[in-house]
Structure formats: structure tokens, C-alpha cells
Coordinates of C-alpha atoms in Angstrom, one line a residue:
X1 CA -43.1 -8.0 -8.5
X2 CA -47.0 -8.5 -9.8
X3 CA -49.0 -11.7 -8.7
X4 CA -48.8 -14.5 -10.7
X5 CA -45.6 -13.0 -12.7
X6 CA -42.8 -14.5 -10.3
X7 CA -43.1 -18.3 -10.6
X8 CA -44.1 -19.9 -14.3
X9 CA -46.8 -22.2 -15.1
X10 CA -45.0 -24.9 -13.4
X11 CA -45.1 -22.9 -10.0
X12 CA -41.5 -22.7 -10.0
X13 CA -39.6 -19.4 -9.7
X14 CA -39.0 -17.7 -13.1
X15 CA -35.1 -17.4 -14.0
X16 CA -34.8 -13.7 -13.1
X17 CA -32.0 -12.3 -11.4
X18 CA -32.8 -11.1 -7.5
X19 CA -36.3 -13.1 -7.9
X20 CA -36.6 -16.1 -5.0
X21 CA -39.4 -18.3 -3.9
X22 CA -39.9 -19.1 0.2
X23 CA -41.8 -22.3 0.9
X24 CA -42.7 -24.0 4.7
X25 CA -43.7 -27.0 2.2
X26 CA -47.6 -26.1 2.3
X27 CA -47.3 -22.2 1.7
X28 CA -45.3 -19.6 -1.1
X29 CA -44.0 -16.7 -1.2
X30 CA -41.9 -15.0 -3.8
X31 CA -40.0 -11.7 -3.8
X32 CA -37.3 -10.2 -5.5
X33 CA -33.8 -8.7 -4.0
X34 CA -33.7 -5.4 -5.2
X35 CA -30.6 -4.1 -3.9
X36 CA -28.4 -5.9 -6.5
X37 CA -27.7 -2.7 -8.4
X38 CA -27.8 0.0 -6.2
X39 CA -27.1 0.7 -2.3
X40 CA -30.1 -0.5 -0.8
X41 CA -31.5 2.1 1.6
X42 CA -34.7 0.5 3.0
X43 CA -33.6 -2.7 4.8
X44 CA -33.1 -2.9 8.5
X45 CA -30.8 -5.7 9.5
X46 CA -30.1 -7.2 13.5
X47 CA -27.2 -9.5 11.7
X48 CA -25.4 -8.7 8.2
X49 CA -23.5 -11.4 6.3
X50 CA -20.6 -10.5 3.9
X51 CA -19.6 -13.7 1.7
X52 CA -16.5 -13.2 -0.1
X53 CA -15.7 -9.4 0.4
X54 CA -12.9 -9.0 -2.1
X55 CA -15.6 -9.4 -4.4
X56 CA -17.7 -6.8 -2.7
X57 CA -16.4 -3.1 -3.7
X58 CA -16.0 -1.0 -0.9
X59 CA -18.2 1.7 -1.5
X60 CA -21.2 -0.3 -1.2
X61 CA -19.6 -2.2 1.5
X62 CA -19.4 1.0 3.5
X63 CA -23.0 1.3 3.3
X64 CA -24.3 -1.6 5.0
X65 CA -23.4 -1.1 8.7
X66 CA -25.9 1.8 8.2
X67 CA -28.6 -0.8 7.5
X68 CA -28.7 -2.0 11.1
X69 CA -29.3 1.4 13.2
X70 CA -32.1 0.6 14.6
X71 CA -31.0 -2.8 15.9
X72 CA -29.8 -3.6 19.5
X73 CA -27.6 -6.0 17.7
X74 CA -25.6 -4.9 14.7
X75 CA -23.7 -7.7 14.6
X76 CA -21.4 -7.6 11.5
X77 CA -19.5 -11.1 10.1
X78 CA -16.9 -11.0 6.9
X79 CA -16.3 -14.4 6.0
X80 CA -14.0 -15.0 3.0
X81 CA -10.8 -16.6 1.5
X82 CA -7.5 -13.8 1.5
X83 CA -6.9 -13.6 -2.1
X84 CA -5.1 -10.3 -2.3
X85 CA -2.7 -8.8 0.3
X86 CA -3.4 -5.2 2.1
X87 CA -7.4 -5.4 0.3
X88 CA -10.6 -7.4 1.5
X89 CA -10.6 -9.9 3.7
X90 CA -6.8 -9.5 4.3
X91 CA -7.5 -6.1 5.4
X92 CA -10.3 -6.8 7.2
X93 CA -8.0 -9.0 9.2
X94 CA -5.7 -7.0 9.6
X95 CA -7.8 -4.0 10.7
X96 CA -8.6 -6.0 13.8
X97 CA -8.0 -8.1 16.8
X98 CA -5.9 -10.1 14.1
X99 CA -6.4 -13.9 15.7
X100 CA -4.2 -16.6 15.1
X101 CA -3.8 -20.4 16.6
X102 CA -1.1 -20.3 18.6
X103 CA 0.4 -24.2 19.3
X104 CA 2.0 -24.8 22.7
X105 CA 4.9 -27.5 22.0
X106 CA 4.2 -30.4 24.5
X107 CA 8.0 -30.8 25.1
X108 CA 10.3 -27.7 25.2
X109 CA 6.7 -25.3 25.4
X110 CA 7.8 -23.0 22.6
X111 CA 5.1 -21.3 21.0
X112 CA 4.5 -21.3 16.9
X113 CA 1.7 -20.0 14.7
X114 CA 1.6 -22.9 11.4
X115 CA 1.0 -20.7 8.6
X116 CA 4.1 -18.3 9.5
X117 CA 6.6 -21.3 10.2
X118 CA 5.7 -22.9 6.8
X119 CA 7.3 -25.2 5.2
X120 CA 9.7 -25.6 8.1
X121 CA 7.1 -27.0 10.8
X122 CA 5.9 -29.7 8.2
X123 CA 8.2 -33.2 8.7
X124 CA 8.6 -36.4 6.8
X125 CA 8.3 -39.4 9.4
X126 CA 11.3 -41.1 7.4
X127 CA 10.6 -44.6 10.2
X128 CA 6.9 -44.3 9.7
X129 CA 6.7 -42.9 13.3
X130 CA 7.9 -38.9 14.3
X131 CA 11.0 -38.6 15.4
X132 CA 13.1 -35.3 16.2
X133 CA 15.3 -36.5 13.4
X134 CA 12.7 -36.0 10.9
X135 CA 13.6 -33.5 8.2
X136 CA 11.9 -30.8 7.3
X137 CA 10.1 -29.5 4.3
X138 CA 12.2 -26.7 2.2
X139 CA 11.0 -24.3 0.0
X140 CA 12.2 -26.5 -3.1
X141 CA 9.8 -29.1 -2.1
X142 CA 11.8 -31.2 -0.7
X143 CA 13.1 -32.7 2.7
X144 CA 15.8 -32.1 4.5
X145 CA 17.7 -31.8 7.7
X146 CA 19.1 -28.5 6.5
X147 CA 17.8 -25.7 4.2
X148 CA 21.4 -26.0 1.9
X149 CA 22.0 -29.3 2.9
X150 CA 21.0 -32.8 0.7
X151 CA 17.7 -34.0 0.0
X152 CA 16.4 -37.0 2.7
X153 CA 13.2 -37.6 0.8
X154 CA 10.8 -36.1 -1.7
X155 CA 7.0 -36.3 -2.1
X156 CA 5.3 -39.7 -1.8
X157 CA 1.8 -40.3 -1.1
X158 CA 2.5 -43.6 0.7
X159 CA 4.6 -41.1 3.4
X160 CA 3.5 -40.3 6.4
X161 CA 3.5 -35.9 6.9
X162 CA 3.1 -33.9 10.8
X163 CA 3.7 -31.0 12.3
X164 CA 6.2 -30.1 14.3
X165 CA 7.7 -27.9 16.7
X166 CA 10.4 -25.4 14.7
X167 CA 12.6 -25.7 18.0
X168 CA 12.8 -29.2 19.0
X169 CA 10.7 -31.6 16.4
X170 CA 8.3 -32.6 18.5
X171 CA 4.6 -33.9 17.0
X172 CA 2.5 -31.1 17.3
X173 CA -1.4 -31.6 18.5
X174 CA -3.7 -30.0 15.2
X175 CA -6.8 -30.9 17.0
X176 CA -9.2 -28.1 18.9
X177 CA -6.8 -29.4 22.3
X178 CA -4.0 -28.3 21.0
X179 CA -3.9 -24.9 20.1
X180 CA -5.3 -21.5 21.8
X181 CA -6.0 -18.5 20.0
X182 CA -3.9 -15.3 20.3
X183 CA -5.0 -11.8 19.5
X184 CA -2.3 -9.4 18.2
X185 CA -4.1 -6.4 18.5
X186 CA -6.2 -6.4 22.0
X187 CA -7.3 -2.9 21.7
X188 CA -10.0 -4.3 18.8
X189 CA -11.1 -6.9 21.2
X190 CA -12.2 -4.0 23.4
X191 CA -13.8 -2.2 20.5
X192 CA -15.6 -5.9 19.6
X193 CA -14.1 -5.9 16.2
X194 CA -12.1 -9.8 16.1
X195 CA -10.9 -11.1 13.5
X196 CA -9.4 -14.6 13.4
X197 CA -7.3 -16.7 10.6
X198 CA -8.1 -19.5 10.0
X199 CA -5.6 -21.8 7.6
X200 CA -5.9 -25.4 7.0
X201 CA -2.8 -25.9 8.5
X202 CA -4.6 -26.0 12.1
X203 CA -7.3 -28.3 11.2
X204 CA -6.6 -31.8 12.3
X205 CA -9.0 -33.3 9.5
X206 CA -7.2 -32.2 6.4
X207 CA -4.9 -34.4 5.9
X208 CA -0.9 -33.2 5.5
X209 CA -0.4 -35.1 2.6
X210 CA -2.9 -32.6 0.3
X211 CA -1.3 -29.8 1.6
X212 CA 2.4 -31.2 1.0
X213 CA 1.2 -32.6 -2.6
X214 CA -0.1 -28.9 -3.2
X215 CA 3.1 -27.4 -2.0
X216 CA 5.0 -29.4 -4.6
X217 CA 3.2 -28.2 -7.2
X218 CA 2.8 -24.6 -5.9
X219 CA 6.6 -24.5 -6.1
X220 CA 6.5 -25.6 -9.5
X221 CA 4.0 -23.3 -10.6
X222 CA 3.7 -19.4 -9.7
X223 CA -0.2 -19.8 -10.2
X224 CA -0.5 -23.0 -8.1
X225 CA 1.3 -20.6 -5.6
X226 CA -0.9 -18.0 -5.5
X227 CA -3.6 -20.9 -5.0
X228 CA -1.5 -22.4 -2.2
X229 CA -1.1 -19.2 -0.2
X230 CA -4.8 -18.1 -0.5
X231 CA -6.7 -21.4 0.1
X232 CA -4.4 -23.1 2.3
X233 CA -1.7 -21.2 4.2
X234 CA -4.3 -18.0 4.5
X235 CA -1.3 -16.3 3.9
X236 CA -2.2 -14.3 0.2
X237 CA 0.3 -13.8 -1.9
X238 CA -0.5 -12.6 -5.7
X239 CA 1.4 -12.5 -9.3
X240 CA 0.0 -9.6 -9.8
X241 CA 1.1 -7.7 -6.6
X242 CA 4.8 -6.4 -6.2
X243 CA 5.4 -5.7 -2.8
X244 CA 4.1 -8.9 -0.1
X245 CA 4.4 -8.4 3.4
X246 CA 7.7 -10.8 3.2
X247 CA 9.2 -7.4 0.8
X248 CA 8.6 -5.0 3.7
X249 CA 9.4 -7.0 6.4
X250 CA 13.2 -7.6 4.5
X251 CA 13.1 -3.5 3.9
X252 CA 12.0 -2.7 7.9
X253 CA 14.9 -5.8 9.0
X254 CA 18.1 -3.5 7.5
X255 CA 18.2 -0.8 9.8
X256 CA 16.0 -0.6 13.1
X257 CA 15.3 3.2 12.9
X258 CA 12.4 5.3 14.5
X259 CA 10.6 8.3 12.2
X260 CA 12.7 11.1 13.0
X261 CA 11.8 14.3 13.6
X262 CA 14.2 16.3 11.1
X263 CA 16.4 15.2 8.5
X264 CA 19.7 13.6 9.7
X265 CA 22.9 15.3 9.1
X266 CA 24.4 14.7 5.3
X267 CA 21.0 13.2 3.9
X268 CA 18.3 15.0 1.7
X269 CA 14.7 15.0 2.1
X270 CA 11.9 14.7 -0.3
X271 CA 8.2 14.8 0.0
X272 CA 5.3 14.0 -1.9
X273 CA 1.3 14.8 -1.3
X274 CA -1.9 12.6 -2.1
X275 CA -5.0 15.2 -2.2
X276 CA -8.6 14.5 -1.7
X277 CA -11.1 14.6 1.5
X278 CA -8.0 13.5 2.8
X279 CA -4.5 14.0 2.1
X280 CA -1.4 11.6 2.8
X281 CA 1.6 13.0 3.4
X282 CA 5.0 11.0 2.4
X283 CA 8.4 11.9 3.3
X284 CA 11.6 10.8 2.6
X285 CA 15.5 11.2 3.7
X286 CA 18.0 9.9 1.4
X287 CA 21.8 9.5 2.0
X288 CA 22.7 7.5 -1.1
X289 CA 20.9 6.4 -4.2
X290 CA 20.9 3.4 -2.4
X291 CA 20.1 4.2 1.0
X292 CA 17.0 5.8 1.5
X293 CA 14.6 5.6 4.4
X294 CA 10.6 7.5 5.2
X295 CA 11.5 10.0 6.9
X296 CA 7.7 10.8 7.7
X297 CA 4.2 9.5 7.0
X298 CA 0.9 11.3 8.1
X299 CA -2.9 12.1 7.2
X300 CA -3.9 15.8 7.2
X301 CA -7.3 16.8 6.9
X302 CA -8.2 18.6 4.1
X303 CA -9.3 22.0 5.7
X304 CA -5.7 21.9 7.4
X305 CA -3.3 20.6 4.6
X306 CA -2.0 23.9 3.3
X307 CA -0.6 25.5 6.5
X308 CA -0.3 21.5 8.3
X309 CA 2.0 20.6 5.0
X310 CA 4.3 23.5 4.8
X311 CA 4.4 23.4 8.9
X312 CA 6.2 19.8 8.1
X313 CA 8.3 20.8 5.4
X314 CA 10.1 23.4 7.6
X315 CA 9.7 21.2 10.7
X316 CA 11.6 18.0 8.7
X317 CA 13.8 19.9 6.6
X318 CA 11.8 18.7 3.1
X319 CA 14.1 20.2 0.2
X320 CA 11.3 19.7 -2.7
X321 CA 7.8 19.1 -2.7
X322 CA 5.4 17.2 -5.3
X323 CA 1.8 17.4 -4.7
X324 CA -0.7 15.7 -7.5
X325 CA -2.6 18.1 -9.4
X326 CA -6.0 16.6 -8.9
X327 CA -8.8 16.9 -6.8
X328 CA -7.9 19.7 -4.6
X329 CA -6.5 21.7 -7.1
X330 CA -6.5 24.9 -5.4
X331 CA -4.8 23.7 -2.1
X332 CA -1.7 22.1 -4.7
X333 CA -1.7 25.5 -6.3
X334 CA -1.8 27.5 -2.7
X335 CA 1.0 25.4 -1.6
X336 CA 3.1 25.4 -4.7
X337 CA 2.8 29.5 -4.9
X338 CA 3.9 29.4 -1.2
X339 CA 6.9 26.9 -0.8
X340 CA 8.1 28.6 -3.8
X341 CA 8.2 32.2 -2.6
X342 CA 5.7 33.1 -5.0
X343 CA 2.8 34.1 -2.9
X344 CA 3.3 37.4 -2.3
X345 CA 4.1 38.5 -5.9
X346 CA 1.8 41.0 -7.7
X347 CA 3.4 41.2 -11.5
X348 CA 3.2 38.5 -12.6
X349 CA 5.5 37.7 -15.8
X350 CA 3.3 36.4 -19.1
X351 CA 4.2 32.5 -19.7
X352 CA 7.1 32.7 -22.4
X353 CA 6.0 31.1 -25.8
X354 CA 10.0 31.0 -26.7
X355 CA 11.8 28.2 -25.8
X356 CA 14.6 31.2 -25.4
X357 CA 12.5 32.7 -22.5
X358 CA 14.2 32.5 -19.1
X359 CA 12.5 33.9 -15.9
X360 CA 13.7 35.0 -12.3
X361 CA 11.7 35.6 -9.2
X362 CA 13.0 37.1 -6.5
X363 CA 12.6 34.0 -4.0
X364 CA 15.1 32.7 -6.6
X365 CA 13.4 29.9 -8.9
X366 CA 14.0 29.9 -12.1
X367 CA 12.8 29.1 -15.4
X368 CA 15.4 28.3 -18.1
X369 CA 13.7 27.7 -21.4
X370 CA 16.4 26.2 -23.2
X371 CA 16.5 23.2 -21.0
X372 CA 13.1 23.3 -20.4
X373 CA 13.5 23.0 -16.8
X374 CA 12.8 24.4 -13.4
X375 CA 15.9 26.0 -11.1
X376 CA 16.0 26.2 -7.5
X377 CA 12.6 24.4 -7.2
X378 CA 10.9 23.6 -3.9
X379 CA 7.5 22.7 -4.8
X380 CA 5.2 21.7 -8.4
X381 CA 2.0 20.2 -8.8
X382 CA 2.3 16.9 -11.2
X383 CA -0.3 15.6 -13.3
X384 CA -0.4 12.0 -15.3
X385 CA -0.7 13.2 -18.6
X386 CA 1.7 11.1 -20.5
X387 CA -0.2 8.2 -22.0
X388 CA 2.3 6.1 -23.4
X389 CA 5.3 4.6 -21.1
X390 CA 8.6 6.0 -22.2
X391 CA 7.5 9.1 -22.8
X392 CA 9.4 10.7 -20.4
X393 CA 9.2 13.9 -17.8
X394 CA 8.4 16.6 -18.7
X395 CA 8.1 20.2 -16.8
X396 CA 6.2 23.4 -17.5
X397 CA 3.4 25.5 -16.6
X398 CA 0.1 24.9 -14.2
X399 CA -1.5 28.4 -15.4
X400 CA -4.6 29.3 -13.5
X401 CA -6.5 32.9 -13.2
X402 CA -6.5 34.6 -9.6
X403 CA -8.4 37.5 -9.0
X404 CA -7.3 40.2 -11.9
X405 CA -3.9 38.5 -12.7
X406 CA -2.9 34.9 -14.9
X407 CA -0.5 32.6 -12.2
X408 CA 1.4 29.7 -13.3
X409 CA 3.1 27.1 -10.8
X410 CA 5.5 25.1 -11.5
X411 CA 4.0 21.5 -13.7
X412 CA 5.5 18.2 -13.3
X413 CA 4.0 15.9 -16.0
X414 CA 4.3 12.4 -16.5
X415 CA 3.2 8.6 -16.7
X416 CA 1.4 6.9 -13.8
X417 CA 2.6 3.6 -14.1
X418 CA 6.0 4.4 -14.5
X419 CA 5.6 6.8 -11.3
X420 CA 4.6 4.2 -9.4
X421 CA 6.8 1.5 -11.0
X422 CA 9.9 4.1 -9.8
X423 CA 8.6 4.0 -6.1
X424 CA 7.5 0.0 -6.1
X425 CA 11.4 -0.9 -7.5
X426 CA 12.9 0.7 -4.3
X427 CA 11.7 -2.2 -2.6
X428 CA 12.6 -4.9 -5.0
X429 CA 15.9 -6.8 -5.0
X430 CA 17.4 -9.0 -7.7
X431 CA 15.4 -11.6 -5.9
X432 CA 12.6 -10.1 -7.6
X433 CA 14.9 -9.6 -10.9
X434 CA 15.2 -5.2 -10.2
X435 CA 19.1 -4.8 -11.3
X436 CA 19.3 -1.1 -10.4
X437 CA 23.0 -0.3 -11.0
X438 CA 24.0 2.4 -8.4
X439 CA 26.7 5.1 -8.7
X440 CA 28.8 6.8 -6.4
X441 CA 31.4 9.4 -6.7
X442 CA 34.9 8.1 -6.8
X443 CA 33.7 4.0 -7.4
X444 CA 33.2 1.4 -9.5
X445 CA 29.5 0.9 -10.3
X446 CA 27.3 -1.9 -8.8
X447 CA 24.2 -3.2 -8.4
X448 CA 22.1 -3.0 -5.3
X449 CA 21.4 -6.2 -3.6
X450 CA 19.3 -4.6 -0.7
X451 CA 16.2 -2.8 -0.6
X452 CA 16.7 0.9 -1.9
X453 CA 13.8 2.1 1.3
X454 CA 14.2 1.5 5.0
X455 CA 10.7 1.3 6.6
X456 CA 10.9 2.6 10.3
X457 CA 10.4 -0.3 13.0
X458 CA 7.4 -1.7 14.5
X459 CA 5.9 -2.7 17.9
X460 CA 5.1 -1.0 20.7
X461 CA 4.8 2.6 20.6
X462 CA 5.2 2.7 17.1
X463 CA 2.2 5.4 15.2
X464 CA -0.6 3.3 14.1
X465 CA 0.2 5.1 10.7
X466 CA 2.9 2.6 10.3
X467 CA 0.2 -0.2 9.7
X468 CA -1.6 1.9 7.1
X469 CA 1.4 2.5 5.2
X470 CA 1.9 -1.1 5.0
X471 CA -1.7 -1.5 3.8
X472 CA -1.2 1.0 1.1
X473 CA 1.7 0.0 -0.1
X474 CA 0.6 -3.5 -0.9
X475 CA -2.6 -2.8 -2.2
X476 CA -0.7 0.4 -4.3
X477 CA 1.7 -2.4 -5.9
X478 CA -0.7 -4.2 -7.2
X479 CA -1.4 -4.7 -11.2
X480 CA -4.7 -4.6 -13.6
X481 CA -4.3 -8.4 -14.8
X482 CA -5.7 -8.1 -18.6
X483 CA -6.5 -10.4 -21.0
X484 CA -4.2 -12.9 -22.1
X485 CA -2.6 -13.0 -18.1
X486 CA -0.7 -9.8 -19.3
X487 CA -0.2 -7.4 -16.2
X488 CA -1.5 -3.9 -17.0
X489 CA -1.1 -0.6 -15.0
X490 CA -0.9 -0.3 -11.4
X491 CA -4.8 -0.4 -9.6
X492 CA -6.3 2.5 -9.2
X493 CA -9.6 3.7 -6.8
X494 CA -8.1 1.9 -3.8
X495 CA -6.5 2.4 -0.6
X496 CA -3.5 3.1 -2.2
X497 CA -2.9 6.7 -1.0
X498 CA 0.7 6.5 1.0
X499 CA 2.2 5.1 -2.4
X500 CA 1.0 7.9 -4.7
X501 CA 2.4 10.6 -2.3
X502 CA 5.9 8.1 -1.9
X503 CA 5.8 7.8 -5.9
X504 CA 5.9 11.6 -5.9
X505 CA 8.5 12.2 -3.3
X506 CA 10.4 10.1 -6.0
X507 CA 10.0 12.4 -8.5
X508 CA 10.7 15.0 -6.2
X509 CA 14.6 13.4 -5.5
X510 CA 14.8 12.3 -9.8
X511 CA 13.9 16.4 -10.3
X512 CA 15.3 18.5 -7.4
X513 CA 18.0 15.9 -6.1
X514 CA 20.7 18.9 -6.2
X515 CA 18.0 21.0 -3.8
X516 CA 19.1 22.0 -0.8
X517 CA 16.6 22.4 2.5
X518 CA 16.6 26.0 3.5
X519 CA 14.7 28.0 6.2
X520 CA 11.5 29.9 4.8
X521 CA 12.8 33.8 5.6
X522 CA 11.4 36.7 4.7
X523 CA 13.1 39.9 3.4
X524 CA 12.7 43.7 2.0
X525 CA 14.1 43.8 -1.3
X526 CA 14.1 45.9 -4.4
X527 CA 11.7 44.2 -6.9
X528 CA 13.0 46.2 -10.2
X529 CA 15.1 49.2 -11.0
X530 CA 12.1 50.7 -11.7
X531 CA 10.7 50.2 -8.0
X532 CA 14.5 51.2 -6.8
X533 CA 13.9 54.4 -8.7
X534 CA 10.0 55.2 -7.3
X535 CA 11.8 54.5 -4.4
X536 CA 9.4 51.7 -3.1
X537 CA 10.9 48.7 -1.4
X538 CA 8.4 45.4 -1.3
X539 CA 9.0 42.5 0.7
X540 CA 9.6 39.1 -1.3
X541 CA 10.3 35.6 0.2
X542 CA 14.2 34.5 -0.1

């Protein structure tokens, strides 16, 4: 900023973005904020501020906790509204101590968090005083002594609305007396990172009546939901996301199940792989087109995933694996050439330009050019080059130069959004209008009505992987909303890692569903008759 060039000739501050004016009422000073466009690097900070952080993206987010090194302090505060699930300030919740106001029933002393017993702890005071035989609110809006039973009474602005224990009815206190706060995650306390949520449930001066009115409408309206859940049950919820917490929890309720270490007896397993500075690792067991579980879930380091990856696929019994093309490229390739027993080969055939071609390796995959197809896979690379939805999957070549000789692994190519799409409908229900019509050998068909994917259960002891796999799948469900309120493709540049590599173990069990898991051997055979005649004998994987 030059003198005399950041206020006018009125002495107010010109209308320039990042310019301010500081006044004590005698004295000015202006300045301008000059880390609007690009990470600033040369402010020191005791105390940093972040206002709205679903706004902010995360790669300059990451950068500020470097601006208070030198401080004794470094005190950090997120303050913000939850407006999308598994992202922001939901994750930044979620990633610590996760507070919550915990109210004490003053009569039978059960103990009840607001926001996760709505509309059920909300009551109707039908004699204008509270009364256990108060009924409840419903999720149709209503009131009632029973979810299915008849209406008591609907809104009216003239009633009088409390809250109420879920157990016994009794009034419950909203004020700063009443409640104590309750930290799911103790192990952040110790690390200082708390988190509390705060919904306007739990404060005593909003009235109930403005959040019953609201709740009325919300039902009436899937936008005035979305608004209901973020501003006041601080419970997000968005159109434009798939899977919600309520989705996973109904998938993890089916079957209380632990990760296993193997495959169970008379299921299949699939895996997929996310690349980058860190790869996520996805696998999956399936028994039935309808019964499918995650089998395994971990987070390899990149230096490690080529041997870490193919330790797991023997270890767990993985039958096929997909692994995206792109960014490590050369790892995907490495690991493709080895699952499929092609990593020891030294002729390498030329890549047929008939669609007559067929080609055999000795580990026994197969290339059948009339059908365009892959035999006997265990492993391809996939890449989202299909543009337009319905176009299909497709397979082919990943050709590459090595050394002196032209490779090829096996290529899996194919739309993103309708990847994804095939991973996020395993959770979905008709609830959520996903008719997938299932077919077994030997009955009539039918449509699902539960959850394709088991998640394994929660709680103590469970891997803290568990909780990012939530995250990811939420914020991976999640849809560009364009212009118009039309829902576009699925997010991308995001935490979403764990539902990339599940979307590819889906392709994985669409492709190689007839593949079979079998033990990585090694054994001399002859390559050709022409090696049987020179009388030299190689060794090839089986």
C-alpha cells in the first residue's frame, strides 16, 4: 500500500478487497490483507481463528498451524455450522474429543443427547402443563403417543413444546444446570484437540416452538431439511450426499461381524487400490450378490504398497485385484505384472491388432480377442476414460516400455461416476428408491430390501481405520450440485480415498466374479517347444 492511496478524499477506506482502516478514534492506520490469494507465509500467529471452515479448502487450511511456530500458544479454534457430513466442520468434530450435552433425567436418571433422540424427546403439553402422557413428535410432523399410532395434535403456535426424557417423559432442564458435557473420544482430550456440538436443541432461550414450526416444514420440504439438520439439530444431512451416517449405521446394524483375517469359507474376495503419497487399500468378501461385507480396510505407504499389497492379497485370500491407473503408475503396473504371473517373463508377445488374436501365458491368463476380454485375471490397472455414462466397460491394454522390451498389463476402462454410483448403491435400500433385483440359482428373483455391504462393528478395540472409512465414504457419496439444482458427478479432490479403492473392488467382483483365490506358487516349466528342444527349462509363476 502507498501513502495517501488507501483511504479517498473523504478519509474513508477505498473499496479494495483485503484493504482495512484501524482507528483508536484520534489516530489511522490502514493496511491491506495480503494473504487472500495465496498461502500466506510471513505471519506469526499466538491464536488463529477459522470462521466457517467448509468454506475454507483444505489445502490452505493445512497451512495455517504452521503460522504459529514460534508461539508458546498455538491455540487453534474452528467455529462453523456442519453443512456437509464426513467434510469441514463435521469432520473437524469428528476428528476429536467429539463433545456432546449429555441431559441427566431428574426422575428415572437416564441419560439422552437432544439432537440424536430427535423428534422423539420433543412433546406437546396437550393440558398446557407436561405430563408423561404427552405425545411425542413423529417424523411426519405430527404428535403422537405411538410412531404408527393416530395423530393427538399437530402444529399450533398457541401450544406449548418441551423436552423430555425418551424413557419416562419427564420435563427435561435446557438451561446451563441441566446438562454436562460428555466427550466420546478421551484420547483427544489428552492430545488438547476438543471439539464440542453445539445444537439449538440445548439452549434454553430458543424457544421449541421455532424449532417445531421448522421441523414441519423441514418434513415438507427436502431443502428445508437439509436447513433443519445443519442449523438446528447440528446433525448435517445433504441432498446432495448419498450415504448419511443413519445409511451406515443401518448397513454396520445387520450383522455384528469383526474384520477378518482371511476370507470365510464359501465367499469370494475382491480388492481394490487408491494410489498416491498414500494408498488405501479396500477389501471385500462376498457370499451372495446380496450379501457382501469389507473384508479389510488399510493405508499403506507408498514406498511399501507393492510388496505390503500383494502380502494382503495372499494373506486374505483376494481372488482379483483393481488398482487405479493414476498417479503411481509404476507401482499399479509392478503389481499388475506380479499378481498376474507376469513378472518374470522375458518374450514378450506384440499387442494383437486382430480382434482374432488370443494370447496364453504360462501363469495362465488369457487374452481372448473375440470377446474382448481378459481370462483367469487376478489383477488390472483401470483408468476413467469413458466420458459419457452408459458407455460401458471396457478391457484392453496398459502398454508401457521396460528396459529393451514393450509390456502391456491388463486395462480396465470405464466411467467414474458410474464406478462410484455401483459402490454408493450397495448401501442404498428402496428407502432410498435403489431396486436392485437380485438372482440366485434355483429361485424366483427379488429385490433386495437390505443393504448389499456389511460394515464391521464399532467400539472398543475396533481399528481407528474404521472411523476413516466412515469419513470417506460420506464425503466419497457426495454430488457436484450444478446449475439448475441438477446433481452432477460424484466430488472429486477430497478425502474420499476408501470409496475409490471400494468402487474398484466392485469392478473387480462385476469382472472377475468367476475367479477363484489361489496360492502364489512357483514352478519350472517349459516355456515353448522351442525351449523344450534347446533343452532349457525357465521358471514361470502358476
Amino acid at each position: 500500500t502507498r501513502v495517501g492511496r488507501a483511504v479517498n478524499k473523504s478519509g474513508r477506506a477505498v473499496n479494495r478487497k483485503g484493504a482495512f482502516t484501524v482507528t483508536d478514534g484520534e489516530r489511522h492506520s490502514q493496511g491491506m490483507i495480503i494473504g487472500l490469494n495465496k498461502v500466506p507465509t510471513s505471519f506469526t500467529f499466538d491464536l488463529t481463528t477459522l470462521d466457517e471452515v467448509d468454506d475454507i479448502k483444505p489445502a490452505r487450511e493445512k497451512f495455517v498451524r504452521g503460522r504459529m511456530t514460534s508461539s508458546s500458544l498455538r491455540l487453534m479454534a474452528k467455529i462453523g455450522t456442519q453443512r456437509i457430513a464426513g467434510r469441514g466442520m463435521h469432520k473437524a468434530w469428528k476428528d476429536g474429543s467429539q463433545g456432546v450435552k449429555i441431559h441427566v433425567c431428574p426422575s428415572c436418571g437416564h441419560e439422552q443427547n437432544l439432537e440424536e433422540n430427535w423428534p422423539k424427546c420433543c412433546r406437546v403439553a396437550v393440558q398446557k402443563v407436561p405430563l408423561a402422557s404427552d405425545p411425542h413428535c413423529t417424523n411426519a410432523g405430527d404428535f403422537r403417543h405411538d410412531d404408527q399410532g393416530a395423530t393427538v395434535a399437530v402444529h399450533d403456535p398457541a401450544n406449548h413444546y418441551y423436552f423430555a426424557c425418551v424413557k419416562c417423559g419427564t420435563e427435561l432442564d435446557r438451561s446451563e444446570k441441566g446438562f454436562r458435557w460428555e466427550h466420546r473420544r478421551p484420547d483427544q482430550v489428552r492430545l488438547r484437540n476438543w471439539s464440542f456440538r453445539v445444537s439449538q436443541f440445548g439452549i434454553s432461550a430458543i424457544d421449541a416452538s421455532q424449532i417445531v414450526a421448522d421441523w414441519v416444514r423441514a418434513v415438507a420440504d427436502p431443502d428445508a431439511m437439509v436447513s433443519f439438520r445443519c442449523d438446528r439439530q447440528a446433525m448435517p444431512e445433504s441432498t446432495a450426499q448419498k450415504i448419511t451416517d443413519a445409511i451406515l449405521d443401518r448397513s454396520r446394524s445387520i450383522e455384528a461381524y469383526d474384520m477378518a483375517p482371511r476370507v470365510r469359507p464359501g465367499c469370494t474376495a475382491f480388492a481394490g487400490l487408491d494410489t498416491g503419497r498414500r494408498c488405501w487399500f479396500f477389501g471385500r468378501e462376498v457370499e451372495a450378490p446380496d450379501v457382501k461385507r469389507v473384508l479389510h480396510v488399510e493405508q499403506i505407504a507408498l514406498g511399501n504398497v507393492v510388496d505390503r499389497t500383494a502380502a494382503l492379497c495372499q494373506l486374505l485370500g483376494i481372488s482379483v485385484l483393481f488398482i487405479d491407473q493414476n498417479p503411481a503408475t509404476d507401482e499399479a503396473r509392478t503389481l499388475a505384472l506380479r499378481l498376474n504371473g507376469l513378472e518374470n517373463l522375458t518374450n514378450w508377445p506384440k499387442v494383437p491388432s486382430s480382434k482374432d488374436a488370443h494370447i496364453s501365458f504360462p501363469s495362465g491368463l488369457q487374452w481372448s480377442g473375440p470377446e474382448e476380454r481378459w481370462l483367469n485375471l487376478r489383477c488390472a490397472v483401470v483408468a476413467f476414460t469413458k466420458k459419457k455414462r452408459g458407455s460401458g466397460i471396457t478391457q484392453g491394454f496398459d502398454i508401457f516400455e521396460k528396459g529393451a522390451s514393450t509390456m502391456f498389463v491388463p486395462l480396465i476402462e470405464c466411467n467414474r461416476f458410474e464406478t462410484i454410483d455401483r459402490a454408493v448403491r450397495e448401501f442404498m435400500t428402496p428407502l432410498e428408491s435403489v431396486a436392485d433385483v437380485i438372482h440366485r440359482p434355483g429361485e424366483q428373483p427379488y429385490v433386495r430390501t437390505q443393504p448389499a455391504m456389511r460394515l464391521p462393528r464399532k467400539g472398543a478395540g475396533a481399528p481407528i481405520v474404521l472411523d476413516q472409512l466412515d469419513s470417506h465414504l460420506l464425503v466419497g457419496s457426495e454430488r457436484i450440485e450444478e446449475e439448475g439444482g441438477e446433481l452432477g458427478d460424484y466430488v472429486d479432490k477430497c478425502e474420499n480415498h476408501f470409496m475409490l479403492s471400494n468402487a474398484y473392488s466392485a469392478i473387480a467382483e462385476t469382472i472377475g466374479g468367476n475367479a477363484q483365490a489361489k496360492p502364489f506358487a512357483f514352478a519350472p516349466v517349459p516355456r515353448s517347444d522351442r525351449d523344450e528342444t534347446l533343452g532349457e527349462r525357465r521358471r514361470y509363476p502358476l
